[in-house]
PDB file of N, CA and C in Angstrom:
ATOM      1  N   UNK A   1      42.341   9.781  14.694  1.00 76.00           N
ATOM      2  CA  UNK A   1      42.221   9.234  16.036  1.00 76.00           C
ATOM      3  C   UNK A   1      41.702  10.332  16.964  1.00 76.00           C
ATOM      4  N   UNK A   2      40.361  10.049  17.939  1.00 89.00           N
ATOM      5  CA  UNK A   2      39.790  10.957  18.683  1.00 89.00           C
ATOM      6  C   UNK A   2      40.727  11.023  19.581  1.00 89.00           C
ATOM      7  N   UNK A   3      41.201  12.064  20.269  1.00 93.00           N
ATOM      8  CA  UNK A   3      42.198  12.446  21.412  1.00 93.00           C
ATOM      9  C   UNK A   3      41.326  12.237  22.854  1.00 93.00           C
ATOM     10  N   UNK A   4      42.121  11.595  24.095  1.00 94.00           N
ATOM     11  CA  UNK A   4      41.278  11.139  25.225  1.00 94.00           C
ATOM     12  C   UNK A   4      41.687  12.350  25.959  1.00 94.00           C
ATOM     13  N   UNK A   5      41.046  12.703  27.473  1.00 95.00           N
ATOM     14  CA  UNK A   5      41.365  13.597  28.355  1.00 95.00           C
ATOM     15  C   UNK A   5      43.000  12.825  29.039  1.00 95.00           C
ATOM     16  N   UNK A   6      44.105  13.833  28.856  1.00 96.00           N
ATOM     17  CA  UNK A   6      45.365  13.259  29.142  1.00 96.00           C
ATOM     18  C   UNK A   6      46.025  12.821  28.060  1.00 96.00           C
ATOM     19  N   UNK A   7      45.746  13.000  26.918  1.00 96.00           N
ATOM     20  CA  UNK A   7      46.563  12.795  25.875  1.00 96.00           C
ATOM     21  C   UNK A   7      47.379  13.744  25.624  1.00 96.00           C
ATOM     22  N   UNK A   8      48.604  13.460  25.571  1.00 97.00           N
ATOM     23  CA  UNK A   8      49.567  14.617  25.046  1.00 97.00           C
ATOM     24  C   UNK A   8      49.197  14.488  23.343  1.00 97.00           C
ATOM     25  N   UNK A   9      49.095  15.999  22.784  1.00 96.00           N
ATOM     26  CA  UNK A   9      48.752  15.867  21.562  1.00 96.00           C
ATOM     27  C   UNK A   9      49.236  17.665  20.764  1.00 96.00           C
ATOM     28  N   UNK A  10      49.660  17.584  19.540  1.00 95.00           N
ATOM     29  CA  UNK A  10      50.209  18.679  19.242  1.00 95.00           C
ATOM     30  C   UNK A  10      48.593  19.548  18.367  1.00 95.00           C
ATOM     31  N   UNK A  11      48.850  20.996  18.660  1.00 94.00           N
ATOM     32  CA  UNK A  11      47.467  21.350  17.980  1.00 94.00           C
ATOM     33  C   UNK A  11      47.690  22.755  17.212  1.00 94.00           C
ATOM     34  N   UNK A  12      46.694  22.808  16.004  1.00 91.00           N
ATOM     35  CA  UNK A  12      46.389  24.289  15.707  1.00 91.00           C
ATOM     36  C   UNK A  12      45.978  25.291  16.247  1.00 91.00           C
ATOM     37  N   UNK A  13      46.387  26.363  16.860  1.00 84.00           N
ATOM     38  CA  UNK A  13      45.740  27.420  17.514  1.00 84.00           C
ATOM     39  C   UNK A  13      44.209  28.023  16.885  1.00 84.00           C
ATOM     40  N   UNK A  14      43.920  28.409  17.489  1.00 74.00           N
ATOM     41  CA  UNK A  14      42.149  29.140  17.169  1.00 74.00           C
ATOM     42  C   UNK A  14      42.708  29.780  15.711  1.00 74.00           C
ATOM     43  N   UNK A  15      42.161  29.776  14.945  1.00 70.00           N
ATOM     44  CA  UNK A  15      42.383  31.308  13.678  1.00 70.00           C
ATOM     45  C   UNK A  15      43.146  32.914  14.338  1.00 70.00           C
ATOM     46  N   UNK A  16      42.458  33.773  15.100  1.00 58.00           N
ATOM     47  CA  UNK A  16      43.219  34.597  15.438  1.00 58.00           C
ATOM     48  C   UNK A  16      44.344  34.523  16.590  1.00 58.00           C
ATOM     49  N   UNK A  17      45.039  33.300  16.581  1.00 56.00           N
ATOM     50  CA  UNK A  17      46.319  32.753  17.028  1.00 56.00           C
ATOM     51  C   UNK A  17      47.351  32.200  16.068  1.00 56.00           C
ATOM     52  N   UNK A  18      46.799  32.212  14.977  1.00 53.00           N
ATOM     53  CA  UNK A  18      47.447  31.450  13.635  1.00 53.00           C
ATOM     54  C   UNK A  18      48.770  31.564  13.634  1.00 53.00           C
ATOM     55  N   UNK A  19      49.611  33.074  13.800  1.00 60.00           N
ATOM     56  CA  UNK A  19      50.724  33.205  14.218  1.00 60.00           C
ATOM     57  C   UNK A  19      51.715  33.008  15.107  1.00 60.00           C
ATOM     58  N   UNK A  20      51.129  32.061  15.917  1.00 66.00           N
ATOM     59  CA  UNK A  20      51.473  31.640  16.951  1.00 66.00           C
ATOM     60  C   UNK A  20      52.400  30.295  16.891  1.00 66.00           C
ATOM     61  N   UNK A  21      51.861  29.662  15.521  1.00 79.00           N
ATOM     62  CA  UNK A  21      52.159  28.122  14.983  1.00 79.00           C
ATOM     63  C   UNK A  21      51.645  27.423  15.589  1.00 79.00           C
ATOM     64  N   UNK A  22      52.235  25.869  16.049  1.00 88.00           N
ATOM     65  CA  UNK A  22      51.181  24.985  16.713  1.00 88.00           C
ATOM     66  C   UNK A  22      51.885  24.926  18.000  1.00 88.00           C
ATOM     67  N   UNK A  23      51.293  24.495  18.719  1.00 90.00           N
ATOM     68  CA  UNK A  23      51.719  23.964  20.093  1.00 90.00           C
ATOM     69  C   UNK A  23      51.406  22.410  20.834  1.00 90.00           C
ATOM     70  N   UNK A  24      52.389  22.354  21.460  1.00 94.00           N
ATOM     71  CA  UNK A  24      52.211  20.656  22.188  1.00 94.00           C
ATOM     72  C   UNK A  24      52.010  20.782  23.415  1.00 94.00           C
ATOM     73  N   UNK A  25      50.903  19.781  24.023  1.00 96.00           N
ATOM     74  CA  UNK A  25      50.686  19.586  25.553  1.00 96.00           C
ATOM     75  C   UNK A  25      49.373  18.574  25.779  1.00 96.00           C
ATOM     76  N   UNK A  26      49.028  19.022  26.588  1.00 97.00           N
ATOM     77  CA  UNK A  26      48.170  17.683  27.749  1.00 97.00           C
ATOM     78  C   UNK A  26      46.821  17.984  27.422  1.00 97.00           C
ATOM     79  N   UNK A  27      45.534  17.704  27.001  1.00 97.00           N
ATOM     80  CA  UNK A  27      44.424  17.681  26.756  1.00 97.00           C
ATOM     81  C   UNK A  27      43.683  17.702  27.930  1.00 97.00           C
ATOM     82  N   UNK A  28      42.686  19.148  28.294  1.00 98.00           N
ATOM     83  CA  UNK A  28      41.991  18.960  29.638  1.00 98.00           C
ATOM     84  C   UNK A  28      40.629  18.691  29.236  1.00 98.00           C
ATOM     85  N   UNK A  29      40.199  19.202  28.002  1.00 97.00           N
ATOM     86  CA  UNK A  29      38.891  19.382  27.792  1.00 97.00           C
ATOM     87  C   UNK A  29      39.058  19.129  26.364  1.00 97.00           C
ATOM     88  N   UNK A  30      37.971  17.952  25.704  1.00 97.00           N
ATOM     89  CA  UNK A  30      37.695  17.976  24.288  1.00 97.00           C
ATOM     90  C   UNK A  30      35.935  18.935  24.002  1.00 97.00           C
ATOM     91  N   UNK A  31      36.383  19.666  23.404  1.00 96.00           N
ATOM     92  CA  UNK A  31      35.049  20.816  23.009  1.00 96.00           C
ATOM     93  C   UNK A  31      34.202  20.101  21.604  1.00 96.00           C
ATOM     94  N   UNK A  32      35.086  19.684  20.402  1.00 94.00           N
ATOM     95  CA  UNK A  32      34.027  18.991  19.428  1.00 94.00           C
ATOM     96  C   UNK A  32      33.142  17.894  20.136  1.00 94.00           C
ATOM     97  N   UNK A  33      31.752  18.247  20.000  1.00 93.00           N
ATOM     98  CA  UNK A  33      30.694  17.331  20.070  1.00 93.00           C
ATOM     99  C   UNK A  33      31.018  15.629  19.793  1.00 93.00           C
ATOM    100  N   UNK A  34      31.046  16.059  17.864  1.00 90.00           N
ATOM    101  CA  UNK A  34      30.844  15.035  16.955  1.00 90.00           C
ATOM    102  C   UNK A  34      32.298  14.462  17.341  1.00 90.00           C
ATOM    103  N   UNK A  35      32.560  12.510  16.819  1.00 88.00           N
ATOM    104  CA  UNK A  35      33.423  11.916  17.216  1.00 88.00           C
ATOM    105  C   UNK A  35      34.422  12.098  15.923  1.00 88.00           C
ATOM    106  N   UNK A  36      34.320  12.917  14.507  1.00 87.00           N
ATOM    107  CA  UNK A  36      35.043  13.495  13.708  1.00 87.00           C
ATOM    108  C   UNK A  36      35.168  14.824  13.100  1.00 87.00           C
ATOM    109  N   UNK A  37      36.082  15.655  13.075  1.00 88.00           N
ATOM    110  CA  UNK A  37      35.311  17.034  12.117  1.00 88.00           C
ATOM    111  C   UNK A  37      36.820  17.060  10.978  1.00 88.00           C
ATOM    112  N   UNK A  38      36.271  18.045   9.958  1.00 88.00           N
ATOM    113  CA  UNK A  38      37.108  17.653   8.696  1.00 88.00           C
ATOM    114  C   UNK A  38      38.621  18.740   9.021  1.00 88.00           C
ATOM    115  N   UNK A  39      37.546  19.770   9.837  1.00 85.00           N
ATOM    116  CA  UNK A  39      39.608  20.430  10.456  1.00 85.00           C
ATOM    117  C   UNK A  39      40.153  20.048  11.877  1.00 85.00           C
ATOM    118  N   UNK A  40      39.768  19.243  12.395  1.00 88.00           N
ATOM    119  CA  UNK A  40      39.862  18.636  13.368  1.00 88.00           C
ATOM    120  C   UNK A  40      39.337  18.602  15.173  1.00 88.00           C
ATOM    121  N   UNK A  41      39.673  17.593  15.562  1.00 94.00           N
ATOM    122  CA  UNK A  41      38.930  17.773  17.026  1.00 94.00           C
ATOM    123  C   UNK A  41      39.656  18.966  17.683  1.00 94.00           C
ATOM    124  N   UNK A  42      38.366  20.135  18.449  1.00 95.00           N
ATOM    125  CA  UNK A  42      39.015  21.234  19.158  1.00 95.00           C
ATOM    126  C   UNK A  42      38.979  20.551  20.354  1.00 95.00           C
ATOM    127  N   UNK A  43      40.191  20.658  20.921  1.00 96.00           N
ATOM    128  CA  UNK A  43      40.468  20.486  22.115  1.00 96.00           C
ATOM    129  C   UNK A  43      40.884  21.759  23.020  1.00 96.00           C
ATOM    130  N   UNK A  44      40.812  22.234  24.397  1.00 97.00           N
ATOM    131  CA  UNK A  44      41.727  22.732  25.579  1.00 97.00           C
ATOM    132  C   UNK A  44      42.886  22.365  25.918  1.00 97.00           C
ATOM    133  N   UNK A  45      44.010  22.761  26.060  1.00 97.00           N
ATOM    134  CA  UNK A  45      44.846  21.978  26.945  1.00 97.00           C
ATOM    135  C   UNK A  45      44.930  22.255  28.682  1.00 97.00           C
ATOM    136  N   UNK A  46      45.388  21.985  29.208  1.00 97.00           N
ATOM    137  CA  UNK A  46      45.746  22.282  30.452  1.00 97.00           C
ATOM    138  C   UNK A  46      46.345  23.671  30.622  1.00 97.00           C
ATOM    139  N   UNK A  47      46.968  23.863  29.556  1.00 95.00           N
ATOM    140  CA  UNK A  47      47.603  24.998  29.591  1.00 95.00           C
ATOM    141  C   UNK A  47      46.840  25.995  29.215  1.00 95.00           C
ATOM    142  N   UNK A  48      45.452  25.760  28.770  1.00 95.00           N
ATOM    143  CA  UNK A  48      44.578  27.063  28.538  1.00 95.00           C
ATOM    144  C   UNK A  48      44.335  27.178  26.952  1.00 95.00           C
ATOM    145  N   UNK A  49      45.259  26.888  25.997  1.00 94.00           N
ATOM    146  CA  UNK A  49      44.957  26.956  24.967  1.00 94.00           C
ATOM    147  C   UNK A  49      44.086  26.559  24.353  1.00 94.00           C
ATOM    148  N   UNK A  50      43.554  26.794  23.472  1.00 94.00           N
ATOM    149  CA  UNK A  50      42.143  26.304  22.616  1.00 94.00           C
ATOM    150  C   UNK A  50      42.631  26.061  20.997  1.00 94.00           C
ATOM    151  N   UNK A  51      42.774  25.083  20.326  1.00 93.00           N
ATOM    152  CA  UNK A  51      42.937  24.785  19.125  1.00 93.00           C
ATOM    153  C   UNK A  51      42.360  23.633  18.429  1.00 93.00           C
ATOM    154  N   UNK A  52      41.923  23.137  17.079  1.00 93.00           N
ATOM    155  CA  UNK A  52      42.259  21.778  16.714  1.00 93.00           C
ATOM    156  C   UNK A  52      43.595  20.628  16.291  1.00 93.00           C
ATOM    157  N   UNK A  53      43.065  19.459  16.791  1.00 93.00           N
ATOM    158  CA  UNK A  53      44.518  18.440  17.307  1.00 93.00           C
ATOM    159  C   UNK A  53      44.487  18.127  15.606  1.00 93.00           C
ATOM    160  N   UNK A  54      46.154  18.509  15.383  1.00 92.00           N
ATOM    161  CA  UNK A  54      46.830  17.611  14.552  1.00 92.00           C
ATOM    162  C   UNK A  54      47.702  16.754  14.536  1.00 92.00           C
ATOM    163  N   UNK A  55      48.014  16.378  15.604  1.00 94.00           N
ATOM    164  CA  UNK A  55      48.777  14.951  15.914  1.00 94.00           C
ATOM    165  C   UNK A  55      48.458  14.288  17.618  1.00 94.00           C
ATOM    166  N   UNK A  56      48.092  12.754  17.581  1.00 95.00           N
ATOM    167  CA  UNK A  56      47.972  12.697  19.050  1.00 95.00           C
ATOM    168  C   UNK A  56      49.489  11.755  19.120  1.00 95.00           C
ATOM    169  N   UNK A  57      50.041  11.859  20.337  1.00 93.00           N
ATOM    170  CA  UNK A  57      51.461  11.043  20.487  1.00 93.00           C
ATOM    171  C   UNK A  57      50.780  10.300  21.200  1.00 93.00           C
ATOM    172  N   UNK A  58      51.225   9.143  20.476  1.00 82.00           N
ATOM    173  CA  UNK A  58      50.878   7.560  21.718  1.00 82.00           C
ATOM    174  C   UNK A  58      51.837   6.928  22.269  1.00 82.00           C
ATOM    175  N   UNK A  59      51.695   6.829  23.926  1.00 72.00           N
ATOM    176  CA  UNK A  59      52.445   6.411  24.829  1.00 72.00           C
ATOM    177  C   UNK A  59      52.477   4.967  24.908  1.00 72.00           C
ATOM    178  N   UNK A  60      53.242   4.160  25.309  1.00 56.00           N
ATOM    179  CA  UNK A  60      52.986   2.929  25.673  1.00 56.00           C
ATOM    180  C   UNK A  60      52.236   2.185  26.629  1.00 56.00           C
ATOM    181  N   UNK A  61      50.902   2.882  26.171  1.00 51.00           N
ATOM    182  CA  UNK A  61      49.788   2.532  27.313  1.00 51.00           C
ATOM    183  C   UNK A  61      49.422   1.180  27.430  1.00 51.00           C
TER     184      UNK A  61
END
């Protein structure tokens, strides 16, 4: 599932963040082009981070 701007969604950090584990938050900016990639959509969060999304949480929109 492509992640929208405002999706809360949990993600992989960049490679040299790897140690970091994953993190959860709010999507400001989706950076993948294409509408699939095989390690996943890189997203921004609000919070600044840069990773690809491995889970999006769906609200009762």
């Amino acid at each position: 599932m492509r992640p929208k701007i405002g999706d809360r969604v949990l993600i992989a950090p960049r490679p040299h963040a790897a140690d970091q584990g994953s993190s959860e938050g709010i999507v400001a900016q989706i950076l993948t082009k294409s509408s699939t990639h095989p390690r996943g959509i890189k997203v921004r969060l609000t919070s600044g981070e840069i990773g690809c999304v491995r889970a999006v949480f769906v609200s009762g929109r």
